[in-house]
Amino acid sequence: MSFCSLLSLSKVACKKLKKQHTVPKLLETVLKTGNIMNVGTSRGDAQSFKLDTFLKLSNVKGTDGKTTLLHFVVREIIRSEGVRTLRLQRSSKSFSSVKTDDSNTDISPQSVERYRSRGLQVVSGLTTELEDVKRAAIIDTDGLASRQPKRLTYER
């Protein structure tokens, strides 16, 4: 693969990431979860985190010894995406505004299942939507640097 095609792939990946609303939701959920876990400490009001934090999510176990923080984060995103899509659907029918606060959601067993089902549809679609991002992430930066032409020209 040529340097220009690798660069082009990276450009496409960045554009897709910018359009995705689930990726920022993932980052927000991880940050909020970390802040809740660290409340009362100097690290409990963080504004950011290192990306290697994602690698640690599966190492933090719940009291049952099986459930990890990664399970919790994924479940929370599935739930919130389900709530969001159902609210968007309702608002398009009733022309009312969409609330972003999830605190007033119906928590009956039927609603929870509906949120989960809708959220799973959204999250499961991420694999295909972010295929270019996965390919770009696999690019070896050392290999990319070795293919770099001596003189770069900017094309639009």
mmCIF file with all atom_site columns, C-alpha atoms in Angstrom:
data_model
loop_
_atom_site.group_PDB
_atom_site.id
_atom_site.type_symbol
_atom_site.label_atom_id
_atom_site.label_alt_id
_atom_site.label_comp_id
_atom_site.label_asym_id
_atom_site.label_entity_id
_atom_site.label_seq_id
_atom_site.pdbx_PDB_ins_code
_atom_site.Cartn_x
_atom_site.Cartn_y
_atom_site.Cartn_z
_atom_site.occupancy
_atom_site.B_iso_or_equiv
_atom_site.pdbx_formal_charge
_atom_site.auth_seq_id
_atom_site.auth_comp_id
_atom_site.auth_asym_id
_atom_site.auth_atom_id
_atom_site.pdbx_PDB_model_num
ATOM 1   C CA . MET A 1 1   ? 0.000   0.000   0.000  1.00 0.00 ? 1   MET A CA 1
ATOM 2   C CA . SER A 1 2   ? 1.428   3.377   -0.994 1.00 0.00 ? 2   SER A CA 1
ATOM 3   C CA . PHE A 1 3   ? 1.988   6.258   1.386  1.00 0.00 ? 3   PHE A CA 1
ATOM 4   C CA . CYS A 1 4   ? -0.772  8.304   -0.270 1.00 0.00 ? 4   CYS A CA 1
ATOM 5   C CA . SER A 1 5   ? -3.320  5.498   0.010  1.00 0.00 ? 5   SER A CA 1
ATOM 6   C CA . LEU A 1 6   ? -2.399  4.986   3.688  1.00 0.00 ? 6   LEU A CA 1
ATOM 7   C CA . LEU A 1 7   ? -2.802  8.694   4.287  1.00 0.00 ? 7   LEU A CA 1
ATOM 8   C CA . SER A 1 8   ? -6.120  8.642   2.466  1.00 0.00 ? 8   SER A CA 1
ATOM 9   C CA . LEU A 1 9   ? -7.319  5.735   4.614  1.00 0.00 ? 9   LEU A CA 1
ATOM 10  C CA . SER A 1 10  ? -6.380  7.657   7.747  1.00 0.00 ? 10  SER A CA 1
ATOM 11  C CA . LYS A 1 11  ? -8.282  10.698  6.470  1.00 0.00 ? 11  LYS A CA 1
ATOM 12  C CA . VAL A 1 12  ? -11.421 8.636   5.848  1.00 0.00 ? 12  VAL A CA 1
ATOM 13  C CA . ALA A 1 13  ? -11.102 7.062   9.305  1.00 0.00 ? 13  ALA A CA 1
ATOM 14  C CA . CYS A 1 14  ? -10.858 10.466  10.980 1.00 0.00 ? 14  CYS A CA 1
ATOM 15  C CA . LYS A 1 15  ? -13.922 11.739  9.114  1.00 0.00 ? 15  LYS A CA 1
ATOM 16  C CA . LYS A 1 16  ? -15.940 8.690   10.183 1.00 0.00 ? 16  LYS A CA 1
ATOM 17  C CA . LEU A 1 17  ? -14.870 9.111   13.801 1.00 0.00 ? 17  LEU A CA 1
ATOM 18  C CA . LYS A 1 18  ? -15.954 12.756  13.723 1.00 0.00 ? 18  LYS A CA 1
ATOM 19  C CA . LYS A 1 19  ? -19.416 11.780  12.451 1.00 0.00 ? 19  LYS A CA 1
ATOM 20  C CA . GLN A 1 20  ? -19.895 9.036   15.050 1.00 0.00 ? 20  GLN A CA 1
ATOM 21  C CA . HIS A 1 21  ? -21.807 10.045  18.184 1.00 0.00 ? 21  HIS A CA 1
ATOM 22  C CA . THR A 1 22  ? -21.158 6.717   19.914 1.00 0.00 ? 22  THR A CA 1
ATOM 23  C CA . VAL A 1 23  ? -17.386 7.191   20.182 1.00 0.00 ? 23  VAL A CA 1
ATOM 24  C CA . PRO A 1 24  ? -17.672 10.431  22.199 1.00 0.00 ? 24  PRO A CA 1
ATOM 25  C CA . LYS A 1 25  ? -20.348 8.699   24.301 1.00 0.00 ? 25  LYS A CA 1
ATOM 26  C CA . LEU A 1 26  ? -17.869 5.899   25.015 1.00 0.00 ? 26  LEU A CA 1
ATOM 27  C CA . LEU A 1 27  ? -15.193 8.391   26.050 1.00 0.00 ? 27  LEU A CA 1
ATOM 28  C CA . GLU A 1 28  ? -17.684 10.282  28.221 1.00 0.00 ? 28  GLU A CA 1
ATOM 29  C CA . THR A 1 29  ? -18.896 7.087   29.904 1.00 0.00 ? 29  THR A CA 1
ATOM 30  C CA . VAL A 1 30  ? -15.364 5.936   30.723 1.00 0.00 ? 30  VAL A CA 1
ATOM 31  C CA . LEU A 1 31  ? -14.492 9.382   32.120 1.00 0.00 ? 31  LEU A CA 1
ATOM 32  C CA . LYS A 1 32  ? -17.661 9.630   34.229 1.00 0.00 ? 32  LYS A CA 1
ATOM 33  C CA . THR A 1 33  ? -17.243 6.075   35.527 1.00 0.00 ? 33  THR A CA 1
ATOM 34  C CA . GLY A 1 34  ? -13.653 6.780   36.544 1.00 0.00 ? 34  GLY A CA 1
ATOM 35  C CA . ASN A 1 35  ? -14.709 9.987   38.276 1.00 0.00 ? 35  ASN A CA 1
ATOM 36  C CA . ILE A 1 36  ? -17.447 8.175   40.203 1.00 0.00 ? 36  ILE A CA 1
ATOM 37  C CA . MET A 1 37  ? -15.042 5.422   41.237 1.00 0.00 ? 37  MET A CA 1
ATOM 38  C CA . ASN A 1 38  ? -12.483 7.989   42.389 1.00 0.00 ? 38  ASN A CA 1
ATOM 39  C CA . VAL A 1 39  ? -14.865 10.422  44.119 1.00 0.00 ? 39  VAL A CA 1
ATOM 40  C CA . GLY A 1 40  ? -13.290 11.947  47.198 1.00 0.00 ? 40  GLY A CA 1
ATOM 41  C CA . THR A 1 41  ? -9.762  11.536  45.860 1.00 0.00 ? 41  THR A CA 1
ATOM 42  C CA . SER A 1 42  ? -7.562  13.894  43.881 1.00 0.00 ? 42  SER A CA 1
ATOM 43  C CA . ARG A 1 43  ? -8.372  11.861  40.749 1.00 0.00 ? 43  ARG A CA 1
ATOM 44  C CA . GLY A 1 44  ? -12.145 12.061  41.220 1.00 0.00 ? 44  GLY A CA 1
ATOM 45  C CA . ASP A 1 45  ? -12.721 15.156  39.123 1.00 0.00 ? 45  ASP A CA 1
ATOM 46  C CA . ALA A 1 46  ? -10.681 14.294  36.030 1.00 0.00 ? 46  ALA A CA 1
ATOM 47  C CA . GLN A 1 47  ? -11.272 16.145  32.783 1.00 0.00 ? 47  GLN A CA 1
ATOM 48  C CA . SER A 1 48  ? -9.444  13.577  30.667 1.00 0.00 ? 48  SER A CA 1
ATOM 49  C CA . PHE A 1 49  ? -7.797  10.154  30.728 1.00 0.00 ? 49  PHE A CA 1
ATOM 50  C CA . LYS A 1 50  ? -5.062  8.319   28.893 1.00 0.00 ? 50  LYS A CA 1
ATOM 51  C CA . LEU A 1 51  ? -6.129  6.036   26.056 1.00 0.00 ? 51  LEU A CA 1
ATOM 52  C CA . ASP A 1 52  ? -4.391  3.075   27.699 1.00 0.00 ? 52  ASP A CA 1
ATOM 53  C CA . THR A 1 53  ? -7.206  3.265   30.275 1.00 0.00 ? 53  THR A CA 1
ATOM 54  C CA . PHE A 1 54  ? -9.275  1.247   27.788 1.00 0.00 ? 54  PHE A CA 1
ATOM 55  C CA . LEU A 1 55  ? -6.857  -1.634  28.229 1.00 0.00 ? 55  LEU A CA 1
ATOM 56  C CA . LYS A 1 56  ? -7.452  -1.582  31.986 1.00 0.00 ? 56  LYS A CA 1
ATOM 57  C CA . LEU A 1 57  ? -11.273 -1.719  31.801 1.00 0.00 ? 57  LEU A CA 1
ATOM 58  C CA . SER A 1 58  ? -11.291 -5.494  31.555 1.00 0.00 ? 58  SER A CA 1
ATOM 59  C CA . ASN A 1 59  ? -8.943  -5.833  34.552 1.00 0.00 ? 59  ASN A CA 1
ATOM 60  C CA . VAL A 1 60  ? -11.205 -4.066  37.056 1.00 0.00 ? 60  VAL A CA 1
ATOM 61  C CA . LYS A 1 61  ? -13.569 -6.747  38.405 1.00 0.00 ? 61  LYS A CA 1
ATOM 62  C CA . GLY A 1 62  ? -16.872 -6.332  40.210 1.00 0.00 ? 62  GLY A CA 1
ATOM 63  C CA . THR A 1 63  ? -17.703 -7.898  43.551 1.00 0.00 ? 63  THR A CA 1
ATOM 64  C CA . ASP A 1 64  ? -18.868 -11.079 41.794 1.00 0.00 ? 64  ASP A CA 1
ATOM 65  C CA . GLY A 1 65  ? -15.358 -11.569 40.377 1.00 0.00 ? 65  GLY A CA 1
ATOM 66  C CA . LYS A 1 66  ? -16.712 -12.028 36.837 1.00 0.00 ? 66  LYS A CA 1
ATOM 67  C CA . THR A 1 67  ? -18.211 -8.730  35.728 1.00 0.00 ? 67  THR A CA 1
ATOM 68  C CA . THR A 1 68  ? -15.639 -6.202  34.605 1.00 0.00 ? 68  THR A CA 1
ATOM 69  C CA . LEU A 1 69  ? -15.735 -2.448  34.261 1.00 0.00 ? 69  LEU A CA 1
ATOM 70  C CA . LEU A 1 70  ? -15.769 -2.995  30.504 1.00 0.00 ? 70  LEU A CA 1
ATOM 71  C CA . HIS A 1 71  ? -19.060 -4.937  30.851 1.00 0.00 ? 71  HIS A CA 1
ATOM 72  C CA . PHE A 1 72  ? -20.528 -2.051  32.837 1.00 0.00 ? 72  PHE A CA 1
ATOM 73  C CA . VAL A 1 73  ? -19.405 0.599   30.325 1.00 0.00 ? 73  VAL A CA 1
ATOM 74  C CA . VAL A 1 74  ? -20.795 -1.359  27.366 1.00 0.00 ? 74  VAL A CA 1
ATOM 75  C CA . ARG A 1 75  ? -24.117 -1.969  29.160 1.00 0.00 ? 75  ARG A CA 1
ATOM 76  C CA . GLU A 1 76  ? -24.379 1.722   30.007 1.00 0.00 ? 76  GLU A CA 1
ATOM 77  C CA . ILE A 1 77  ? -23.750 2.746   26.396 1.00 0.00 ? 77  ILE A CA 1
ATOM 78  C CA . ILE A 1 78  ? -26.297 0.214   25.147 1.00 0.00 ? 78  ILE A CA 1
ATOM 79  C CA . ARG A 1 79  ? -28.864 1.560   27.613 1.00 0.00 ? 79  ARG A CA 1
ATOM 80  C CA . SER A 1 80  ? -28.204 5.229   26.864 1.00 0.00 ? 80  SER A CA 1
ATOM 81  C CA . GLU A 1 81  ? -28.181 4.660   23.090 1.00 0.00 ? 81  GLU A CA 1
ATOM 82  C CA . GLY A 1 82  ? -31.486 2.823   23.396 1.00 0.00 ? 82  GLY A CA 1
ATOM 83  C CA . VAL A 1 83  ? -32.991 5.708   25.375 1.00 0.00 ? 83  VAL A CA 1
ATOM 84  C CA . ARG A 1 84  ? -31.600 8.234   22.888 1.00 0.00 ? 84  ARG A CA 1
ATOM 85  C CA . THR A 1 85  ? -32.914 6.459   19.781 1.00 0.00 ? 85  THR A CA 1
ATOM 86  C CA . LEU A 1 86  ? -36.365 5.905   21.276 1.00 0.00 ? 86  LEU A CA 1
ATOM 87  C CA . ARG A 1 87  ? -36.554 9.579   22.279 1.00 0.00 ? 87  ARG A CA 1
ATOM 88  C CA . LEU A 1 88  ? -35.478 10.650  18.805 1.00 0.00 ? 88  LEU A CA 1
ATOM 89  C CA . GLN A 1 89  ? -38.134 8.388   17.337 1.00 0.00 ? 89  GLN A CA 1
ATOM 90  C CA . ARG A 1 90  ? -40.804 9.809   19.651 1.00 0.00 ? 90  ARG A CA 1
ATOM 91  C CA . SER A 1 91  ? -39.745 13.399  19.030 1.00 0.00 ? 91  SER A CA 1
ATOM 92  C CA . SER A 1 92  ? -39.915 12.982  15.262 1.00 0.00 ? 92  SER A CA 1
ATOM 93  C CA . LYS A 1 93  ? -43.510 11.821  15.661 1.00 0.00 ? 93  LYS A CA 1
ATOM 94  C CA . SER A 1 94  ? -44.580 14.486  18.150 1.00 0.00 ? 94  SER A CA 1
ATOM 95  C CA . PHE A 1 95  ? -42.253 17.350  17.109 1.00 0.00 ? 95  PHE A CA 1
ATOM 96  C CA . SER A 1 96  ? -41.217 17.802  20.754 1.00 0.00 ? 96  SER A CA 1
ATOM 97  C CA . SER A 1 97  ? -37.651 18.441  21.830 1.00 0.00 ? 97  SER A CA 1
ATOM 98  C CA . VAL A 1 98  ? -35.340 15.549  22.617 1.00 0.00 ? 98  VAL A CA 1
ATOM 99  C CA . LYS A 1 99  ? -34.043 15.462  26.165 1.00 0.00 ? 99  LYS A CA 1
ATOM 100 C CA . THR A 1 100 ? -30.456 14.443  26.645 1.00 0.00 ? 100 THR A CA 1
ATOM 101 C CA . ASP A 1 101 ? -30.822 13.760  30.371 1.00 0.00 ? 101 ASP A CA 1
ATOM 102 C CA . ASP A 1 102 ? -31.454 10.065  31.009 1.00 0.00 ? 102 ASP A CA 1
ATOM 103 C CA . SER A 1 103 ? -32.557 10.534  34.630 1.00 0.00 ? 103 SER A CA 1
ATOM 104 C CA . ASN A 1 104 ? -36.275 10.599  33.771 1.00 0.00 ? 104 ASN A CA 1
ATOM 105 C CA . THR A 1 105 ? -36.339 7.349   31.791 1.00 0.00 ? 105 THR A CA 1
ATOM 106 C CA . ASP A 1 106 ? -38.992 4.731   32.422 1.00 0.00 ? 106 ASP A CA 1
ATOM 107 C CA . ILE A 1 107 ? -37.390 1.831   34.299 1.00 0.00 ? 107 ILE A CA 1
ATOM 108 C CA . SER A 1 108 ? -40.178 -0.717  34.006 1.00 0.00 ? 108 SER A CA 1
ATOM 109 C CA . PRO A 1 109 ? -38.923 -4.156  32.890 1.00 0.00 ? 109 PRO A CA 1
ATOM 110 C CA . GLN A 1 110 ? -40.582 -3.745  29.473 1.00 0.00 ? 110 GLN A CA 1
ATOM 111 C CA . SER A 1 111 ? -38.970 -0.343  28.917 1.00 0.00 ? 111 SER A CA 1
ATOM 112 C CA . VAL A 1 112 ? -35.557 -1.515  30.073 1.00 0.00 ? 112 VAL A CA 1
ATOM 113 C CA . GLU A 1 113 ? -35.746 -4.391  27.587 1.00 0.00 ? 113 GLU A CA 1
ATOM 114 C CA . ARG A 1 114 ? -36.874 -2.007  24.821 1.00 0.00 ? 114 ARG A CA 1
ATOM 115 C CA . TYR A 1 115 ? -33.946 0.361   25.597 1.00 0.00 ? 115 TYR A CA 1
ATOM 116 C CA . ARG A 1 116 ? -31.501 -2.558  25.624 1.00 0.00 ? 116 ARG A CA 1
ATOM 117 C CA . SER A 1 117 ? -32.814 -3.970  22.362 1.00 0.00 ? 117 SER A CA 1
ATOM 118 C CA . ARG A 1 118 ? -32.659 -0.590  20.595 1.00 0.00 ? 118 ARG A CA 1
ATOM 119 C CA . GLY A 1 119 ? -29.222 0.174   22.044 1.00 0.00 ? 119 GLY A CA 1
ATOM 120 C CA . LEU A 1 120 ? -27.872 -3.197  20.902 1.00 0.00 ? 120 LEU A CA 1
ATOM 121 C CA . GLN A 1 121 ? -28.961 -2.385  17.355 1.00 0.00 ? 121 GLN A CA 1
ATOM 122 C CA . VAL A 1 122 ? -27.014 0.884   17.449 1.00 0.00 ? 122 VAL A CA 1
ATOM 123 C CA . VAL A 1 123 ? -23.891 -0.541  19.088 1.00 0.00 ? 123 VAL A CA 1
ATOM 124 C CA . SER A 1 124 ? -23.780 -3.675  16.920 1.00 0.00 ? 124 SER A CA 1
ATOM 125 C CA . GLY A 1 125 ? -23.763 -1.488  13.810 1.00 0.00 ? 125 GLY A CA 1
ATOM 126 C CA . LEU A 1 126 ? -20.520 0.119   14.921 1.00 0.00 ? 126 LEU A CA 1
ATOM 127 C CA . THR A 1 127 ? -18.413 -2.783  13.676 1.00 0.00 ? 127 THR A CA 1
ATOM 128 C CA . THR A 1 128 ? -19.334 -2.182  10.049 1.00 0.00 ? 128 THR A CA 1
ATOM 129 C CA . GLU A 1 129 ? -19.524 1.611   10.347 1.00 0.00 ? 129 GLU A CA 1
ATOM 130 C CA . LEU A 1 130 ? -16.001 1.813   11.733 1.00 0.00 ? 130 LEU A CA 1
ATOM 131 C CA . GLU A 1 131 ? -14.330 -0.694  9.400  1.00 0.00 ? 131 GLU A CA 1
ATOM 132 C CA . ASP A 1 132 ? -12.065 2.008   7.910  1.00 0.00 ? 132 ASP A CA 1
ATOM 133 C CA . VAL A 1 133 ? -11.115 3.139   11.400 1.00 0.00 ? 133 VAL A CA 1
ATOM 134 C CA . LYS A 1 134 ? -10.069 -0.411  12.280 1.00 0.00 ? 134 LYS A CA 1
ATOM 135 C CA . ARG A 1 135 ? -7.968  -0.667  9.123  1.00 0.00 ? 135 ARG A CA 1
ATOM 136 C CA . ALA A 1 136 ? -6.323  2.686   9.854  1.00 0.00 ? 136 ALA A CA 1
ATOM 137 C CA . ALA A 1 137 ? -5.588  1.648   13.437 1.00 0.00 ? 137 ALA A CA 1
ATOM 138 C CA . ILE A 1 138 ? -3.729  -1.421  12.201 1.00 0.00 ? 138 ILE A CA 1
ATOM 139 C CA . ILE A 1 139 ? -1.320  0.660   10.130 1.00 0.00 ? 139 ILE A CA 1
ATOM 140 C CA . ASP A 1 140 ? 2.158   0.312   11.515 1.00 0.00 ? 140 ASP A CA 1
ATOM 141 C CA . THR A 1 141 ? 3.473   3.836   12.098 1.00 0.00 ? 141 THR A CA 1
ATOM 142 C CA . ASP A 1 142 ? 7.066   2.729   11.580 1.00 0.00 ? 142 ASP A CA 1
ATOM 143 C CA . GLY A 1 143 ? 6.117   1.173   8.271  1.00 0.00 ? 143 GLY A CA 1
ATOM 144 C CA . LEU A 1 144 ? 4.230   4.322   7.345  1.00 0.00 ? 144 LEU A CA 1
ATOM 145 C CA . ALA A 1 145 ? 7.242   6.496   8.142  1.00 0.00 ? 145 ALA A CA 1
ATOM 146 C CA . SER A 1 146 ? 9.496   4.316   5.976  1.00 0.00 ? 146 SER A CA 1
ATOM 147 C CA . ARG A 1 147 ? 7.141   4.778   3.007  1.00 0.00 ? 147 ARG A CA 1
ATOM 148 C CA . GLN A 1 148 ? 6.951   8.536   3.361  1.00 0.00 ? 148 GLN A CA 1
ATOM 149 C CA . PRO A 1 149 ? 8.067   10.304  0.224  1.00 0.00 ? 149 PRO A CA 1
ATOM 150 C CA . LYS A 1 150 ? 10.915  12.765  0.579  1.00 0.00 ? 150 LYS A CA 1
ATOM 151 C CA . ARG A 1 151 ? 8.705   15.621  -0.521 1.00 0.00 ? 151 ARG A CA 1
ATOM 152 C CA . LEU A 1 152 ? 5.028   15.880  0.389  1.00 0.00 ? 152 LEU A CA 1
ATOM 153 C CA . THR A 1 153 ? 2.490   17.758  -1.657 1.00 0.00 ? 153 THR A CA 1
ATOM 154 C CA . TYR A 1 154 ? -0.925  18.624  -0.351 1.00 0.00 ? 154 TYR A CA 1
ATOM 155 C CA . GLU A 1 155 ? -3.860  17.557  -2.514 1.00 0.00 ? 155 GLU A CA 1
ATOM 156 C CA . ARG A 1 156 ? -7.476  18.580  -1.991 1.00 0.00 ? 156 ARG A CA 1
#
